[in-house]
Tab-separated table of C-alpha atoms in Angstrom:
chain	number	residue	atom	x	y	z
H	1	MET	CA	0.000	0.000	0.000
H	2	ALA	CA	1.341	3.429	-0.943
H	3	PRO	CA	2.131	5.780	1.990
H	4	THR	CA	-0.408	8.506	2.712
H	5	PRO	CA	0.682	12.131	3.273
H	6	PHE	CA	-0.264	13.512	6.658
H	7	PRO	CA	-1.309	17.099	7.452
H	8	LEU	CA	1.520	19.384	8.511
H	9	GLY	CA	1.378	22.959	9.736
H	10	VAL	CA	3.566	25.466	11.552
H	11	ALA	CA	2.996	27.729	14.539
H	12	LEU	CA	4.283	31.276	14.078
H	13	ASP	CA	5.065	33.409	17.119
H	14	GLY	CA	7.111	36.560	16.525
H	15	ALA	CA	10.782	35.812	15.960
H	16	GLY	CA	10.334	32.185	17.005
H	17	HIS	CA	9.496	30.057	20.002
H	18	HIS	CA	12.883	30.479	21.662
H	19	PRO	CA	13.102	33.750	23.625
H	20	ALA	CA	16.564	34.480	22.172
H	21	ALA	CA	15.428	33.888	18.575
H	22	TRP	CA	15.170	37.595	17.780
H	23	ARG	CA	18.939	37.971	18.218
H	24	GLU	CA	19.836	35.428	15.529
H	25	PRO	CA	21.515	36.899	12.404
H	26	ASN	CA	18.597	36.095	10.061
H	27	SER	CA	15.777	37.051	12.413
H	28	ARG	CA	15.043	40.609	11.197
H	29	PRO	CA	14.037	42.120	14.575
H	30	ALA	CA	13.536	45.533	12.959
H	31	ASP	CA	10.846	44.012	10.717
H	32	LEU	CA	8.842	42.064	13.320
H	33	PHE	CA	5.986	44.565	13.259
H	34	GLY	CA	5.954	45.158	9.519
H	35	PRO	CA	3.816	43.378	6.908
H	36	GLY	CA	6.768	42.145	4.843
H	37	TYR	CA	8.087	39.963	7.654
H	38	TRP	CA	4.784	38.120	8.041
H	39	THR	CA	4.054	37.748	4.356
H	40	ASP	CA	7.567	36.327	3.904
H	41	LEU	CA	7.010	33.748	6.657
H	42	VAL	CA	3.621	32.616	5.397
H	43	THR	CA	4.669	32.463	1.742
H	44	THR	CA	7.696	30.398	2.809
H	45	ALA	CA	5.308	27.955	4.479
H	46	GLU	CA	3.102	27.923	1.394
H	47	ARG	CA	6.148	27.249	-0.792
H	48	GLY	CA	6.560	24.058	1.255
H	49	LEU	CA	2.909	23.172	0.488
H	50	LEU	CA	2.099	23.089	4.200
H	51	ASP	CA	-1.524	22.800	5.240
H	52	PHE	CA	-1.747	25.788	7.569
H	53	VAL	CA	-0.037	28.346	9.723
H	54	THR	CA	-1.277	29.292	13.163
H	55	ILE	CA	-0.486	32.786	14.391
H	56	ASP	CA	-0.059	33.059	18.132
H	57	ASP	CA	-1.603	35.828	20.196
H	58	SER	CA	-2.479	36.673	23.765
H	59	LEU	CA	-3.709	39.596	25.798
H	60	GLY	CA	-0.577	39.597	27.934
H	61	ILE	CA	2.983	40.576	27.200
H	62	PRO	CA	4.884	37.786	25.418
H	63	GLY	CA	7.322	35.982	27.662
H	64	GLU	CA	5.306	36.210	30.872
H	65	ARG	CA	4.763	32.641	32.027
H	66	HIS	CA	1.188	32.023	33.250
H	67	GLY	CA	0.578	35.763	33.067
H	68	ARG	CA	3.076	36.589	35.809
H	69	PRO	CA	4.519	40.099	35.184
H	70	ASP	CA	8.257	40.541	34.909
H	71	GLU	CA	10.612	43.311	33.873
H	72	ALA	CA	12.804	41.370	31.424
H	73	VAL	CA	13.920	43.361	28.376
H	74	ASP	CA	16.097	40.709	26.694
H	75	ARG	CA	13.217	39.223	24.679
H	76	VAL	CA	10.449	40.456	22.393
H	77	ARG	CA	7.856	42.120	24.638
H	78	ALA	CA	5.176	43.077	22.115
H	79	ARG	CA	3.070	41.437	19.439
H	80	LEU	CA	0.680	42.260	16.619
H	81	ASP	CA	-2.954	41.184	16.485
H	82	ALA	CA	-3.043	37.656	15.040
H	83	HIS	CA	-6.341	38.047	13.216
H	84	LEU	CA	-5.198	41.234	11.503
H	85	VAL	CA	-1.904	39.575	10.499
H	86	ALA	CA	-3.928	36.746	8.926
H	87	ALA	CA	-6.096	39.307	7.121
H	88	ARG	CA	-2.955	40.959	5.737
H	89	VAL	CA	-1.413	37.763	4.397
H	90	ALA	CA	-4.658	36.328	2.984
H	91	PRO	CA	-4.513	38.267	-0.334
H	92	VAL	CA	-0.890	37.280	-1.032
H	93	THR	CA	-1.456	33.546	-0.504
H	94	ARG	CA	-3.692	31.117	-2.364
H	95	HIS	CA	-3.834	27.736	-0.645
H	96	ILE	CA	-2.426	27.642	2.884
H	97	GLY	CA	-4.813	27.741	5.831
H	98	LEU	CA	-4.700	30.770	8.150
H	99	ILE	CA	-5.501	30.098	11.820
H	100	PRO	CA	-5.145	33.115	14.131
H	101	THR	CA	-5.450	32.856	17.902
H	102	VAL	CA	-8.413	34.840	19.229
H	103	THR	CA	-9.174	34.838	22.940
H	104	THR	CA	-12.648	34.038	24.227
H	105	THR	CA	-12.504	35.608	27.687
H	106	HIS	CA	-12.584	39.359	27.081
H	107	THR	CA	-13.964	39.478	23.530
H	108	GLU	CA	-17.545	39.579	22.320
H	109	PRO	CA	-18.581	36.426	20.418
H	110	PHE	CA	-20.538	38.525	17.905
H	111	HIS	CA	-17.344	40.386	16.965
H	112	VAL	CA	-15.301	37.161	16.841
H	113	SER	CA	-17.864	35.572	14.536
H	114	LYS	CA	-17.900	38.550	12.190
H	115	ALA	CA	-14.092	38.875	12.083
H	116	LEU	CA	-13.456	35.211	11.333
H	117	ALA	CA	-16.237	35.030	8.772
H	118	THR	CA	-14.657	38.020	7.035
H	119	LEU	CA	-11.266	36.266	7.053
H	120	ASP	CA	-12.898	33.231	5.464
H	121	PHE	CA	-14.268	35.454	2.699
H	122	THR	CA	-10.995	37.314	2.069
H	123	SER	CA	-8.983	34.068	2.063
H	124	ARG	CA	-11.575	32.239	-0.063
H	125	GLY	CA	-12.290	29.509	2.432
H	126	ARG	CA	-8.977	29.149	4.283
H	127	ALA	CA	-9.817	30.545	7.724
H	128	GLY	CA	-9.538	28.827	11.066
H	129	TRP	CA	-9.567	29.864	14.711
H	130	GLN	CA	-7.478	28.830	17.688
H	131	ALA	CA	-9.697	29.594	20.660
H	132	ARG	CA	-7.809	30.562	23.799
H	133	VAL	CA	-8.856	31.585	27.303
H	134	SER	CA	-7.316	34.407	29.318
H	135	GLY	CA	-6.904	33.605	32.992
H	136	ALA	CA	-4.264	36.081	34.103
H	137	PRO	CA	-5.372	38.811	36.535
H	138	GLY	CA	-3.254	41.384	34.716
H	139	GLU	CA	-5.103	40.698	31.476
H	140	ALA	CA	-8.479	41.244	33.141
H	141	ALA	CA	-7.184	44.572	34.424
H	142	LEU	CA	-6.485	45.704	30.859
H	143	PHE	CA	-10.233	45.697	30.216
H	144	GLY	CA	-11.630	46.523	33.641
H	145	ARG	CA	-15.049	45.075	32.886
H	146	ARG	CA	-14.990	41.997	35.094
H	147	PRO	CA	-13.357	40.944	38.367
H	148	GLU	CA	-9.825	39.661	38.186
H	149	PRO	CA	-9.883	35.838	38.449
H	150	ASP	CA	-8.666	34.299	41.668
H	151	LEU	CA	-6.145	32.200	39.784
H	152	SER	CA	-2.395	32.290	40.350
H	153	ALA	CA	0.496	30.794	38.401
H	154	GLU	CA	0.892	28.301	41.219
H	155	ASP	CA	-2.753	27.277	40.846
H	156	LEU	CA	-2.211	26.573	37.156
H	157	ALA	CA	0.949	24.572	37.781
H	158	GLU	CA	-0.771	22.549	40.498
H	159	ALA	CA	-3.766	21.861	38.260
H	160	LEU	CA	-1.530	20.564	35.475
H	161	ARG	CA	0.338	18.377	37.960
H	162	THR	CA	-2.658	16.916	39.789
H	163	GLY	CA	-5.489	17.197	37.273
H	164	VAL	CA	-7.630	18.961	39.909
H	165	TRP	CA	-8.892	22.124	38.265
H	166	PRO	CA	-9.915	25.230	40.255
H	167	GLN	CA	-13.496	26.392	39.733
H	168	ALA	CA	-12.235	29.686	38.284
H	169	LEU	CA	-10.456	27.763	35.539
H	170	ARG	CA	-13.469	25.563	34.893
H	171	ASP	CA	-15.557	28.699	34.499
H	172	LEU	CA	-13.146	30.072	31.893
H	173	PHE	CA	-13.492	26.976	29.734
H	174	ASP	CA	-17.260	26.767	30.230
H	175	GLU	CA	-17.459	30.362	29.056
H	176	ALA	CA	-15.149	29.558	26.127
H	177	ALA	CA	-17.446	26.706	25.094
H	178	ASP	CA	-20.376	29.134	25.115
H	179	VAL	CA	-18.390	31.602	23.004
H	180	VAL	CA	-17.603	28.944	20.401
H	181	GLU	CA	-21.233	27.806	20.386
H	182	VAL	CA	-22.472	31.351	19.770
H	183	VAL	CA	-19.882	31.953	17.050
H	184	ARG	CA	-20.888	28.720	15.295
H	185	ARG	CA	-24.583	29.593	15.528
H	186	LEU	CA	-23.930	33.050	14.111
H	187	TRP	CA	-22.034	31.507	11.170
H	188	ASP	CA	-25.179	29.483	10.482
H	189	SER	CA	-27.606	32.358	11.021
H	190	TRP	CA	-27.558	33.118	7.283
H	191	GLU	CA	-28.561	30.276	5.003
H	192	ASP	CA	-26.264	29.783	2.024
H	193	ASP	CA	-28.783	31.216	-0.427
H	194	ALA	CA	-30.027	34.074	1.753
H	195	GLU	CA	-28.492	36.646	-0.613
H	196	ILE	CA	-30.740	37.215	-3.620
H	197	ARG	CA	-29.073	40.324	-5.100
H	198	ASP	CA	-31.985	40.848	-7.457
H	199	VAL	CA	-31.807	44.396	-8.813
H	200	ALA	CA	-35.073	44.107	-10.712
H	201	THR	CA	-37.103	43.335	-7.578
H	202	ARG	CA	-34.857	45.468	-5.349
H	203	ARG	CA	-34.319	42.539	-2.971
H	204	PHE	CA	-30.768	41.916	-1.747
H	205	ILE	CA	-31.647	39.276	0.845
H	206	ASP	CA	-34.422	36.844	1.617
H	207	ARG	CA	-35.340	37.704	5.199
H	208	THR	CA	-36.890	34.265	5.730
H	209	LYS	CA	-33.404	32.766	5.443
H	210	LEU	CA	-31.874	34.864	8.227
H	211	HIS	CA	-32.301	33.373	11.675
H	212	HIS	CA	-32.233	34.559	15.264
H	213	ILE	CA	-29.958	32.269	17.267
H	214	ASP	CA	-31.576	33.215	20.618
H	215	PHE	CA	-28.685	32.005	22.778
H	216	GLU	CA	-29.028	32.538	26.523
H	217	GLY	CA	-26.200	31.499	28.801
H	218	ARG	CA	-24.554	32.256	32.105
H	219	TRP	CA	-22.217	34.900	30.746
H	220	PHE	CA	-24.140	36.516	27.898
H	221	SER	CA	-27.222	36.342	25.727
H	222	VAL	CA	-27.044	36.807	21.954
H	223	ARG	CA	-30.109	37.086	19.745
H	224	GLY	CA	-28.552	37.342	16.289
H	225	PRO	CA	-28.565	36.998	13.366
H	226	SER	CA	-25.088	37.967	12.207
H	227	ILE	CA	-24.647	40.898	9.861
H	228	THR	CA	-22.114	38.897	7.825
H	229	PRO	CA	-23.263	36.173	5.394
H	230	ARG	CA	-22.401	32.546	6.081
H	231	PRO	CA	-18.650	31.992	5.487
H	232	PRO	CA	-17.482	30.099	2.370
H	233	GLN	CA	-16.602	27.035	4.472
H	234	GLY	CA	-19.909	27.201	6.305
H	235	GLN	CA	-17.975	26.537	9.494
H	236	PRO	CA	-14.315	27.695	9.529
H	237	VAL	CA	-12.028	25.250	11.337
H	238	VAL	CA	-12.046	25.648	15.132
H	239	THR	CA	-8.940	24.506	17.012
H	240	ALA	CA	-7.611	24.537	20.565
H	241	LEU	CA	-4.290	23.859	22.291
H	242	ALA	CA	-4.717	21.461	25.214
H	243	HIS	CA	-2.448	20.109	27.944
H	244	GLY	CA	-4.798	18.270	30.255
H	245	PRO	CA	-8.234	16.690	30.762
H	246	LEU	CA	-10.180	19.917	31.339
H	247	VAL	CA	-8.977	21.407	28.060
H	248	TYR	CA	-9.317	18.089	26.220
H	249	GLU	CA	-12.979	18.181	27.249
H	250	PHE	CA	-13.322	21.762	25.983
H	251	ALA	CA	-11.803	20.717	22.661
H	252	ALA	CA	-14.084	17.695	22.440
H	253	ARG	CA	-17.109	19.914	23.096
H	254	SER	CA	-16.196	22.764	20.800
H	255	ALA	CA	-13.356	22.145	18.336
H	256	ASP	CA	-12.698	20.318	15.097
H	257	LEU	CA	-9.021	19.836	15.892
H	258	VAL	CA	-6.921	19.822	19.060
H	259	PHE	CA	-3.191	20.513	19.323
H	260	VAL	CA	-1.561	18.348	22.006
H	261	THR	CA	1.912	18.103	23.483
H	262	PRO	CA	3.183	14.514	23.839
H	263	THR	CA	6.593	13.946	25.398
H	264	LEU	CA	9.471	12.377	23.519
H	265	ALA	CA	9.777	9.761	26.245
H	266	ASP	CA	6.157	8.575	26.266
H	267	GLY	CA	5.050	9.378	22.733
H	268	PRO	CA	1.440	10.156	21.835
H	269	ALA	CA	-0.317	7.100	23.282
H	270	PRO	CA	-1.129	8.533	26.765
H	271	VAL	CA	-2.386	11.798	25.291
H	272	LEU	CA	-4.507	10.055	22.652
H	273	ALA	CA	-6.093	7.911	25.347
H	274	ALA	CA	-6.851	10.997	27.452
H	275	VAL	CA	-8.391	12.835	24.485
H	276	ALA	CA	-10.569	9.822	23.651
H	277	GLU	CA	-11.683	9.620	27.281
H	278	ALA	CA	-12.567	13.317	27.240
H	279	ALA	CA	-14.615	12.902	24.060
H	280	THR	CA	-16.552	10.088	25.707
H	281	ALA	CA	-17.036	12.095	28.887
H	282	VAL	CA	-18.660	15.021	27.066
H	283	GLY	CA	-20.673	12.768	24.761
H	284	ARG	CA	-19.150	13.942	21.500
H	285	THR	CA	-20.960	12.525	18.498
H	286	GLY	CA	-20.637	12.929	14.747
H	287	GLU	CA	-17.294	13.944	13.274
H	288	ARG	CA	-14.404	12.790	15.437
H	289	LEU	CA	-11.957	15.238	16.993
H	290	ARG	CA	-8.696	15.410	15.017
H	291	VAL	CA	-5.518	15.284	17.140
H	292	PHE	CA	-2.360	17.084	16.014
H	293	ALA	CA	0.921	16.813	17.929
H	294	ASP	CA	3.022	19.901	18.606
H	295	LEU	CA	6.824	19.889	18.501
H	296	VAL	CA	9.289	22.756	18.895
H	297	VAL	CA	11.971	22.178	16.262
H	298	PHE	CA	15.588	23.246	15.801
H	299	LEU	CA	16.738	21.644	12.560
H	300	ASP	CA	20.276	21.064	11.365
H	301	THR	CA	21.583	23.582	8.832
H	302	PRO	CA	24.784	23.548	6.759
H	303	ALA	CA	26.353	25.940	9.249
H	304	GLU	CA	25.321	24.349	12.546
H	305	THR	CA	23.519	21.346	13.974
H	306	GLY	CA	20.151	21.886	15.572
H	307	ALA	CA	21.492	20.638	18.909
H	308	ASP	CA	24.435	23.056	18.858
H	309	ARG	CA	22.159	25.919	17.881
H	310	LEU	CA	19.734	25.112	20.681
H	311	ALA	CA	22.578	24.930	23.210
H	312	ARG	CA	23.900	28.297	22.048
H	313	LEU	CA	20.445	29.887	22.274
H	314	ASN	CA	19.880	28.387	25.727
H	315	ALA	CA	23.114	29.965	26.905
H	316	ALA	CA	21.720	33.330	25.826
H	317	ALA	CA	18.265	33.015	27.419
H	318	GLU	CA	16.335	30.587	29.605
H	319	PHE	CA	13.995	28.426	27.512
H	320	ALA	CA	11.008	26.465	28.791
H	321	SER	CA	8.458	24.795	26.536
H	322	ASP	CA	5.088	23.155	27.057
H	323	ALA	CA	5.780	20.999	23.987
H	324	ALA	CA	8.553	18.483	23.342
H	325	VAL	CA	11.704	19.952	21.805
H	326	PHE	CA	13.352	18.274	18.814
H	327	ALA	CA	16.867	19.197	17.724
H	328	GLY	CA	18.405	17.234	14.872
H	329	SER	CA	18.293	16.481	11.175
H	330	ALA	CA	15.326	16.539	8.828
H	331	GLU	CA	15.662	12.776	8.358
H	332	GLU	CA	15.499	12.170	12.122
H	333	LEU	CA	12.465	14.423	12.459
H	334	ALA	CA	10.747	12.625	9.580
H	335	ASP	CA	11.364	9.315	11.387
H	336	LEU	CA	9.786	10.704	14.565
H	337	LEU	CA	6.743	12.042	12.713
H	338	VAL	CA	6.180	8.690	11.020
H	339	THR	CA	6.433	6.877	14.359
H	340	TRP	CA	3.907	9.198	15.979
H	341	ARG	CA	1.616	9.071	12.953
H	342	ASP	CA	1.683	5.274	13.127
H	343	GLY	CA	0.840	5.655	16.821
H	344	GLY	CA	-2.451	7.354	15.962
H	345	VAL	CA	-1.721	11.069	15.591
H	346	ASP	CA	-3.691	12.686	12.743
H	347	GLY	CA	-1.164	15.390	11.898
H	348	PHE	CA	1.486	17.744	13.226
H	349	ARG	CA	2.113	21.368	14.056
H	350	LEU	CA	5.783	22.301	14.162
H	351	ARG	CA	6.868	25.328	16.160
H	352	PRO	CA	10.024	26.832	14.619
H	353	GLY	CA	12.505	27.622	17.387
H	354	VAL	CA	13.850	30.467	15.254
H	355	ALA	CA	11.106	31.528	12.867
H	356	VAL	CA	13.138	32.486	9.809
H	357	ASP	CA	15.784	29.764	10.059
H	358	ASP	CA	13.671	26.816	11.153
H	359	LEU	CA	10.711	27.577	8.911
H	360	ALA	CA	13.090	27.676	5.938
H	361	ALA	CA	14.566	24.366	7.093
H	362	ILE	CA	11.087	22.826	7.370
H	363	THR	CA	10.255	23.926	3.824
H	364	ASP	CA	13.614	23.228	2.183
H	365	ARG	CA	14.846	20.197	4.167
H	366	LEU	CA	12.054	18.386	5.973
H	367	VAL	CA	9.381	18.601	3.271
H	368	PRO	CA	11.647	17.127	0.527
H	369	VAL	CA	12.502	14.235	2.870
H	370	LEU	CA	8.806	13.593	3.523
H	371	ARG	CA	8.015	13.934	-0.178
H	372	GLY	CA	10.690	11.396	-1.010
H	373	ARG	CA	8.872	8.944	1.275
H	374	GLY	CA	5.470	9.721	-0.238
H	375	LEU	CA	4.391	11.564	2.912
H	376	ALA	CA	4.055	15.121	1.566
H	377	ARG	CA	2.055	16.435	-1.352
H	378	THR	CA	3.576	17.596	-4.628
H	379	ALA	CA	0.874	20.211	-5.298
H	380	TYR	CA	-2.038	21.782	-3.489
H	381	PRO	CA	-5.514	20.516	-4.306
H	382	GLU	CA	-8.170	23.107	-4.978
H	383	GLY	CA	-10.512	23.695	-2.106
H	384	SER	CA	-10.832	24.905	1.461
H	385	LEU	CA	-8.881	24.479	4.661
H	386	ARG	CA	-11.471	21.955	5.771
H	387	GLY	CA	-10.669	19.926	2.666
H	388	LEU	CA	-6.905	20.112	3.285
H	389	LEU	CA	-7.400	18.743	6.801
H	390	GLY	CA	-9.769	15.960	5.770
H	391	LEU	CA	-12.809	17.513	7.431
H	392	PRO	CA	-16.214	17.396	5.727
H	393	THR	CA	-16.366	20.189	3.174
H	394	THR	CA	-20.157	20.347	3.195
H	395	VAL	CA	-21.456	21.458	6.575
H	396	VAL	CA	-25.211	21.383	7.057
H	397	ASN	CA	-26.666	24.670	8.277
H	398	ARG	CA	-28.531	23.967	11.511
H	399	TYR	CA	-31.161	26.590	10.703
H	400	ALA	CA	-31.738	25.795	7.033
H	401	THR	CA	-35.361	25.204	6.093
H	402	ALA	CA	-36.459	22.449	3.763
């Protein structure tokens, strides 16, 4: 049987996932907040025929672990809005999926729905969303509209260690599930043929095909409908990053795809079992939850091995990662991906340690190795991000009338 290519994406975060990445010779720190830097990164990923890029974002200053403030100035301490970066790169790309991070905690679901639907239109069906909660007290203070959560960095660390989740954290993910539900309903609030655009009869829309969603929940009530037509994909791809049972359950309730962080020592089996258990616990039915493994990568280059480069960067700045760290050759990484794929993982998201250098190495070194094994495509198919990821491309509108 011929090998089957597996989905592969990259996670973009400023100069890279290592805090010292911005000081590397190729990193272009002066360009980090300019459009050319981001279009160059995403077109490099598209040149490698990757399935998607995710664009990281948060409401806190980058580099603060668990939202704890610090005064460090030896790392990038600012970021652009991920959704607006995706909107900028959409017109200069044709096939690659664009998945910005948009938080659920301090944003209005009506605005999130409208923004992501617009991205799906401007990208012609390539939009996704990484839903993220905001639990840091300092982030709540930026808005001043709700009490600061009683949730410390120590609470988060203890929850990850023990699996006992504070009620404040449970509330954040319950609220996030409501946000995703409202966003999805708003995407469906216009039927696909609601726009008539009939000049002769002076009717632009058929009002009978616009629907009130009438959502009432603990945190907000939204009547709808949206003011934006149903997106080209019907339902843009919803994703989440998860590290434990509570977030696995959120992903199983709300997402199409979950990014997980297996360890190199244990591999994906324990995580896959936990995700399956979470899906059963929340009673997920219908389309199964796709599971993608995250890896931070430092690939060998002609000038330096990935291991030597990582050691040099670590000497310049302390580095801690929630995901496993790989440092080595493209061939070794390909071997690891195949092993994890055979272990049940649906696809992968690679986090370039140094954005410019490691993304180029993924495109120019790893992808040719995978292609030589029949594990990477030779051309993009026409279609949407849902199609690239193997999700159903026809999504029934929950409000559509017969």
